[in-house]
Short mmCIF file of C-alpha atoms in Angstrom, two decimals:
data_model
loop_
_atom_site.label_atom_id
_atom_site.label_comp_id
_atom_site.label_asym_id
_atom_site.label_seq_id
_atom_site.Cartn_x
_atom_site.Cartn_y
_atom_site.Cartn_z
CA UNK G 1 12.89 16.12 -0.61
CA UNK G 2 16.26 15.26 -2.17
CA UNK G 3 16.17 13.67 -5.63
CA UNK G 4 19.25 12.17 -7.27
CA UNK G 5 18.61 10.91 -10.83
CA UNK G 6 21.52 9.65 -12.93
CA UNK G 7 20.73 8.06 -16.27
CA UNK G 8 18.43 5.13 -15.64
CA UNK G 9 19.18 5.15 -11.90
CA UNK G 10 17.41 7.30 -9.31
CA UNK G 11 17.19 7.82 -5.56
CA UNK G 12 15.14 10.01 -3.25
CA UNK G 13 15.22 10.96 0.44
CA UNK G 14 12.65 12.88 2.47
CA UNK G 15 13.07 13.71 6.14
CA UNK G 16 11.89 16.04 8.87
CA UNK G 17 12.93 17.28 12.30
CA UNK G 18 10.47 16.15 14.96
CA UNK G 19 9.77 17.20 18.53
CA UNK G 20 7.35 15.48 20.87
CA UNK G 21 6.70 16.37 24.49
CA UNK G 22 6.86 13.75 27.25
CA UNK G 23 3.61 12.25 28.50
CA UNK G 24 2.43 9.87 31.18
CA UNK G 25 1.64 6.21 30.43
CA UNK G 26 -1.83 5.36 29.23
CA UNK G 27 -4.21 4.57 32.11
CA UNK G 28 -4.90 0.94 32.92
CA UNK G 29 -8.52 1.21 31.76
CA UNK G 30 -7.40 2.46 28.35
CA UNK G 31 -4.83 -0.32 27.95
CA UNK G 32 -7.41 -2.91 29.00
CA UNK G 33 -9.89 -1.56 26.44
CA UNK G 34 -7.27 -1.68 23.68
CA UNK G 35 -6.30 -5.25 24.59
CA UNK G 36 -9.94 -6.34 24.62
CA UNK G 37 -10.90 -4.70 21.31
CA UNK G 38 -7.73 -5.73 19.45
CA UNK G 39 -7.53 -9.21 20.97
CA UNK G 40 -3.94 -8.74 22.19
CA UNK G 41 -2.23 -9.17 25.58
CA UNK G 42 -2.41 -6.29 28.02
CA UNK G 43 0.48 -3.96 27.24
CA UNK G 44 2.68 -2.62 30.05
CA UNK G 45 2.62 0.97 31.20
CA UNK G 46 5.39 2.78 29.34
CA UNK G 47 6.58 6.32 30.04
CA UNK G 48 6.69 8.39 26.88
CA UNK G 49 9.88 10.44 26.95
CA UNK G 50 10.24 13.70 25.07
CA UNK G 51 11.65 13.23 21.57
CA UNK G 52 13.93 15.45 19.49
CA UNK G 53 15.17 13.82 16.31
CA UNK G 54 15.67 14.05 12.59
CA UNK G 55 13.69 11.26 11.02
CA UNK G 56 13.78 9.83 7.52
CA UNK G 57 10.27 9.70 6.08
CA UNK G 58 11.12 8.19 2.68
CA UNK G 59 14.38 6.78 1.38
CA UNK G 60 14.51 4.61 -1.73
CA UNK G 61 16.53 3.91 -4.85
CA UNK G 62 15.77 2.23 -8.13
CA UNK G 63 16.46 1.68 -11.79
CA UNK G 64 14.43 2.18 -14.97
CA UNK G 65 14.31 -0.77 -17.33
CA UNK G 66 12.53 0.25 -20.51
CA UNK G 67 9.04 1.34 -19.52
CA UNK G 68 9.32 -0.09 -16.00
CA UNK G 69 10.76 1.18 -12.72
CA UNK G 70 12.10 -1.18 -10.07
CA UNK G 71 12.72 0.45 -6.71
CA UNK G 72 13.41 -0.62 -3.13
CA UNK G 73 13.29 1.20 0.18
CA UNK G 74 10.88 3.13 2.32
CA UNK G 75 8.32 4.83 0.10
CA UNK G 76 4.70 5.94 0.20
CA UNK G 77 1.97 5.05 -2.29
CA UNK G 78 -1.20 6.76 -3.49
CA UNK G 79 -3.69 4.29 -4.96
CA UNK G 80 -6.84 6.30 -5.41
CA UNK G 81 -8.79 8.21 -8.06
CA UNK G 82 -8.92 11.62 -6.35
CA UNK G 83 -7.17 14.03 -4.04
CA UNK G 84 -8.81 12.72 -0.87
CA UNK G 85 -7.41 9.76 1.05
CA UNK G 86 -7.70 6.47 -0.91
CA UNK G 87 -9.06 3.42 0.87
CA UNK G 88 -6.11 1.12 0.05
CA UNK G 89 -2.82 3.04 0.19
CA UNK G 90 -2.18 6.74 0.73
CA UNK G 91 0.53 9.10 1.93
CA UNK G 92 -1.52 9.74 5.10
CA UNK G 93 -0.05 6.55 6.55
CA UNK G 94 3.54 5.69 7.44
CA UNK G 95 5.49 4.77 4.28
CA UNK G 96 6.31 1.09 4.08
CA UNK G 97 9.59 -0.67 3.32
CA UNK G 98 9.01 -2.47 0.07
CA UNK G 99 10.02 -3.55 -3.40
CA UNK G 100 8.03 -1.81 -6.12
CA UNK G 101 7.66 -2.50 -9.84
CA UNK G 102 5.61 0.01 -11.83
CA UNK G 103 5.13 1.32 -15.35
CA UNK G 104 6.81 4.63 -16.14
CA UNK G 105 4.33 5.64 -18.87
CA UNK G 106 0.90 4.20 -19.74
CA UNK G 107 1.16 1.51 -22.41
CA UNK G 108 -1.24 -0.03 -24.92
CA UNK G 109 -1.49 -3.81 -25.11
CA UNK G 110 -1.13 -5.48 -28.52
CA UNK G 111 -3.82 -7.07 -30.68
CA UNK G 112 -7.43 -7.35 -29.47
CA UNK G 113 -6.40 -6.16 -26.00
CA UNK G 114 -5.76 -2.69 -27.38
CA UNK G 115 -9.43 -1.84 -26.71
CA UNK G 116 -8.51 -1.70 -23.02
CA UNK G 117 -6.87 1.64 -23.80
CA UNK G 118 -3.82 2.94 -21.98
CA UNK G 119 -2.76 0.61 -19.18
CA UNK G 120 -0.81 1.37 -16.02
CA UNK G 121 0.26 -1.32 -13.55
CA UNK G 122 2.08 -1.62 -10.25
CA UNK G 123 3.24 -4.55 -8.11
CA UNK G 124 4.48 -4.04 -4.55
CA UNK G 125 5.80 -6.38 -1.88
CA UNK G 126 6.80 -5.01 1.50
CA UNK G 127 6.85 -5.34 5.26
CA UNK G 128 4.66 -3.67 7.85
CA UNK G 129 6.00 -2.53 11.21
CA UNK G 130 5.91 0.08 13.95
CA UNK G 131 3.47 -1.70 16.29
CA UNK G 132 4.26 -2.70 19.86
CA UNK G 133 2.40 -5.97 19.45
CA UNK G 134 2.13 -7.60 16.04
CA UNK G 135 3.22 -10.68 14.14
CA UNK G 136 5.21 -8.35 11.88
CA UNK G 137 3.48 -9.31 8.64
CA UNK G 138 4.45 -8.76 5.05
CA UNK G 139 2.08 -7.58 2.36
CA UNK G 140 1.79 -7.72 -1.41
CA UNK G 141 -0.35 -5.48 -3.57
CA UNK G 142 -1.23 -5.05 -7.24
CA UNK G 143 -3.06 -2.27 -9.07
CA UNK G 144 -4.01 -2.12 -12.75
CA UNK G 145 -5.68 0.92 -14.32
CA UNK G 146 -7.27 1.17 -17.75
CA UNK G 147 -7.88 4.52 -19.45
CA UNK G 148 -10.61 3.30 -21.79
CA UNK G 149 -11.34 6.72 -23.31
CA UNK G 150 -10.09 10.25 -22.89
CA UNK G 151 -12.72 10.76 -20.17
CA UNK G 152 -13.02 7.35 -18.47
CA UNK G 153 -10.44 5.50 -16.38
CA UNK G 154 -11.02 2.38 -14.26
CA UNK G 155 -8.73 0.75 -11.71
CA UNK G 156 -8.65 -2.64 -9.98
CA UNK G 157 -6.72 -3.27 -6.76
CA UNK G 158 -5.78 -6.43 -4.87
CA UNK G 159 -3.66 -6.55 -1.75
CA UNK G 160 -3.03 -9.01 1.02
CA UNK G 161 -1.30 -9.39 4.39
CA UNK G 162 0.67 -12.62 4.73
CA UNK G 163 3.90 -14.17 6.07
CA UNK G 164 5.39 -12.97 9.36
CA UNK G 165 5.80 -14.62 12.79
CA UNK G 166 4.16 -18.07 12.72
CA UNK G 167 3.59 -17.85 8.95
CA UNK G 168 6.65 -19.22 7.09
CA UNK G 169 8.07 -17.49 4.01
CA UNK G 170 7.88 -20.28 1.44
CA UNK G 171 7.03 -20.48 -2.29
CA UNK G 172 4.02 -22.61 -1.34
CA UNK G 173 2.58 -19.97 0.99
CA UNK G 174 3.18 -17.31 -1.66
CA UNK G 175 1.27 -19.31 -4.29
CA UNK G 176 -1.52 -20.13 -1.80
CA UNK G 177 -1.91 -16.43 -1.02
CA UNK G 178 -2.43 -15.58 -4.70
CA UNK G 179 -4.66 -18.46 -5.80
CA UNK G 180 -6.59 -19.72 -2.77
CA UNK G 181 -10.33 -18.91 -2.95
CA UNK G 182 -11.23 -19.71 0.65
CA UNK G 183 -9.89 -19.54 4.21
CA UNK G 184 -9.59 -22.30 6.82
CA UNK G 185 -12.25 -22.27 9.54
CA UNK G 186 -11.73 -22.19 13.28
CA UNK G 187 -8.41 -21.82 15.08
CA UNK G 188 -6.63 -23.74 12.31
CA UNK G 189 -7.15 -20.71 10.10
CA UNK G 190 -4.74 -18.78 12.30
CA UNK G 191 -1.86 -21.17 11.67
CA UNK G 192 0.51 -21.84 8.82
CA UNK G 193 -2.33 -22.82 6.47
CA UNK G 194 -3.84 -19.34 6.58
CA UNK G 195 -3.54 -17.95 3.02
CA UNK G 196 -3.54 -14.37 4.31
CA UNK G 197 -5.94 -11.48 4.70
CA UNK G 198 -6.88 -10.60 1.12
CA UNK G 199 -8.66 -7.44 0.00
CA UNK G 200 -10.01 -6.09 -3.28
CA UNK G 201 -10.84 -2.62 -4.54
CA UNK G 202 -12.30 -0.80 -7.54
CA UNK G 203 -12.20 2.84 -8.56
CA UNK G 204 -13.07 4.93 -11.58
CA UNK G 205 -12.94 8.52 -12.82
CA UNK G 206 -15.29 9.90 -15.45
CA UNK G 207 -15.16 13.44 -16.76
CA UNK G 208 -18.75 14.41 -17.48
CA UNK G 209 -19.27 15.39 -21.15
CA UNK G 210 -20.93 18.43 -22.67
CA UNK G 211 -21.18 21.71 -20.77
CA UNK G 212 -20.13 19.92 -17.58
CA UNK G 213 -16.73 18.78 -18.89
CA UNK G 214 -15.12 20.71 -16.06
CA UNK G 215 -16.67 18.25 -13.56
CA UNK G 216 -15.36 14.75 -12.74
CA UNK G 217 -17.36 11.92 -11.19
CA UNK G 218 -15.27 9.39 -9.29
CA UNK G 219 -15.59 6.62 -6.72
CA UNK G 220 -13.25 4.51 -4.60
CA UNK G 221 -14.47 1.19 -3.20
CA UNK G 222 -12.87 -1.38 -0.90
#
């Protein structure tokens, strides 16, 4: 990984050399099963040629503004409480091309909100890709974590798939995605009035007190 910080600006690039052997197309029965389960048209038989390439895994740049970082490019995320794969975003998946706004250091809110402890937050908007058949959707995601005590931290996650082919990129659709509490029924729900596929998550970490303070209890829900 190549890092290039300069004052408040930064950039990073990660890449790898890849080799993949050639293979025959997937059998018709397999392609039919995929089309049936995913609800997509039958995909054509495609020969997989051998591949030798240097591929960029991550490549992004950004700027620090006070206690916030604004970055853009292809970058991975890890939104989970432990070292195993989180249920929302992890580095086990292909990094996405996105805009990302996150806190550099945990901060404490003023006034009565200070009881929430140290707060970390992140907002991401990006584009999915890499599929042979897809409506090439966008996504937006938010995560807020509260370290209530030295031993307890809780996190709340919201993310959604929206926009893309057949789903116009308008301020109205953006607002509908964030504030709509229901989804249209029937085939109309697949059109431009669809607010998007919205998900929620919750996680926490708690370091057990007393003689077991070397043990941490955590959960990740979706």
